[in-house]
XYZ file of C-alpha atoms in Angstrom:
153
model
C 0.000 0.000 0.000
C 1.307 3.423 -0.926
C 1.540 6.085 1.774
C -0.410 9.266 1.320
C 1.829 12.280 1.136
C 0.386 15.547 2.359
C 2.055 18.670 1.125
C 1.758 21.681 3.326
C 0.994 25.095 1.968
C 3.346 27.657 3.356
C 2.096 31.218 3.430
C 4.949 33.443 4.457
C 6.457 36.819 3.850
C 4.532 39.487 5.552
C 7.886 41.226 5.633
C 7.951 44.347 7.742
C 10.923 46.548 7.069
C 12.297 48.441 10.004
C 14.252 51.305 8.531
C 17.052 52.982 10.449
C 18.166 56.317 9.089
C 21.819 57.232 9.419
C 22.788 60.747 8.393
C 26.227 62.188 9.090
C 25.994 64.674 12.017
C 28.084 67.318 10.249
C 25.446 67.659 7.545
C 22.182 67.677 9.462
C 21.020 71.034 8.118
C 21.952 70.306 4.501
C 21.022 66.635 4.258
C 17.736 64.916 5.089
C 16.295 61.488 4.334
C 12.752 60.193 4.755
C 12.010 56.464 4.612
C 8.547 54.952 5.191
C 8.601 52.899 8.403
C 7.248 49.705 6.859
C 6.678 47.957 3.559
C 4.721 44.706 3.416
C 5.124 41.817 1.018
C 1.970 39.735 0.817
C 1.757 36.012 1.327
C 3.278 33.795 -1.278
C 3.769 30.093 -1.894
C 7.034 28.161 -1.996
C 9.041 28.486 -5.205
C 7.423 31.880 -5.858
C 8.701 35.378 -5.169
C 6.726 38.456 -4.140
C 7.755 42.068 -4.520
C 6.879 45.497 -3.178
C 8.485 48.919 -3.290
C 9.073 51.974 -1.158
C 9.980 55.564 -1.934
C 12.870 57.211 -0.123
C 13.033 60.998 -0.221
C 16.380 62.773 0.060
C 17.275 66.456 0.252
C 20.903 67.454 -0.202
C 21.601 71.164 -0.574
C 25.411 71.209 -0.489
C 26.910 68.113 -2.125
C 26.120 65.143 -4.318
C 25.425 61.966 -2.354
C 25.221 58.179 -2.362
C 22.174 56.376 -0.953
C 23.217 53.103 0.699
C 21.377 50.050 2.021
C 22.142 47.101 4.316
C 20.305 44.627 6.519
C 20.142 45.449 10.214
C 23.438 44.185 11.652
C 21.994 43.203 15.035
C 18.740 41.446 14.125
C 19.403 40.360 10.530
C 23.187 40.054 10.036
C 22.755 37.368 7.350
C 20.378 39.430 5.209
C 17.472 37.070 5.870
C 14.037 37.752 7.331
C 13.195 36.003 10.616
C 9.971 34.800 12.206
C 8.937 35.456 15.816
C 11.068 32.596 17.134
C 14.188 33.801 15.306
C 14.200 31.244 12.479
C 15.593 32.704 9.249
C 14.050 32.209 5.834
C 16.192 30.101 3.523
C 16.446 32.767 0.806
C 17.983 36.188 1.326
C 15.884 39.341 1.168
C 16.599 41.243 -2.059
C 16.456 44.802 -3.399
C 16.596 46.489 -6.815
C 16.262 49.911 -8.432
C 13.853 48.706 -11.142
C 10.599 46.775 -10.778
C 11.860 43.890 -12.892
C 15.280 43.743 -11.284
C 17.953 42.641 -11.386
C 17.557 41.943 -7.669
C 20.557 41.730 -5.346
C 20.759 39.896 -2.017
C 20.939 42.334 0.881
C 23.917 41.959 3.240
C 25.018 43.528 6.525
C 27.525 45.735 4.681
C 26.433 49.067 3.223
C 26.331 49.144 -0.577
C 25.248 51.958 -2.866
C 21.727 51.709 -4.201
C 21.969 55.071 -5.960
C 25.405 56.590 -6.584
C 26.543 60.181 -7.106
C 23.065 61.687 -6.937
C 22.784 65.423 -7.660
C 22.029 68.192 -5.181
C 18.305 68.822 -4.840
C 15.266 68.979 -2.592
C 12.780 66.157 -2.030
C 14.315 63.799 -4.578
C 12.401 60.515 -4.644
C 14.214 57.204 -5.052
C 12.162 54.040 -5.472
C 13.656 50.846 -4.069
C 12.036 47.508 -4.892
C 12.094 44.581 -2.479
C 11.683 40.879 -3.230
C 11.402 37.772 -1.077
C 11.427 34.275 -2.555
C 9.946 31.412 -0.556
C 11.361 27.907 -0.254
C 9.578 24.673 0.711
C 11.802 24.556 3.793
C 10.443 27.856 5.163
C 7.912 27.540 7.953
C 4.530 29.234 7.791
C 4.213 32.578 9.515
C 5.173 36.221 9.418
C 8.790 37.153 8.863
C 10.478 40.489 9.546
C 13.725 42.071 8.414
C 15.294 45.367 9.432
C 16.765 47.450 6.629
C 19.125 50.377 7.270
C 19.617 53.265 4.851
C 22.491 55.724 4.868
C 23.101 58.920 2.913
C 26.750 59.829 2.379
C 27.851 63.164 0.962
C 30.563 63.029 -1.678
């Protein structure tokens, strides 16, 4: 007799992004950054990826700048979202500057998302996020902290 195999449906990836804003203290008056506190990626099934985006607004009145991104080094040092019990997803959280990618795995080291951006007020930068789900991921809500940094050139 053949055993019945039950496949479980895994609905994951309500990814809440916790953005930390780091702006050099010497430039507080000339440099500002606004990042929405959260961005949610809806539920998805294993072997599929879901995306969302957020708009980051930067004002730089004195110098060109780079906008950088990394995963939170304390809670998400491996660039992976975690559930409430601290279990990481198998796939890394990803970001891109275009809706269709290419997407890059986020790491705990700052990398430029937008480089050598011109001086201006309220300049909007759209960053796209993607999370792919694996059959080995447990069901539940997963969260990742994402840090942004603006660096004057």
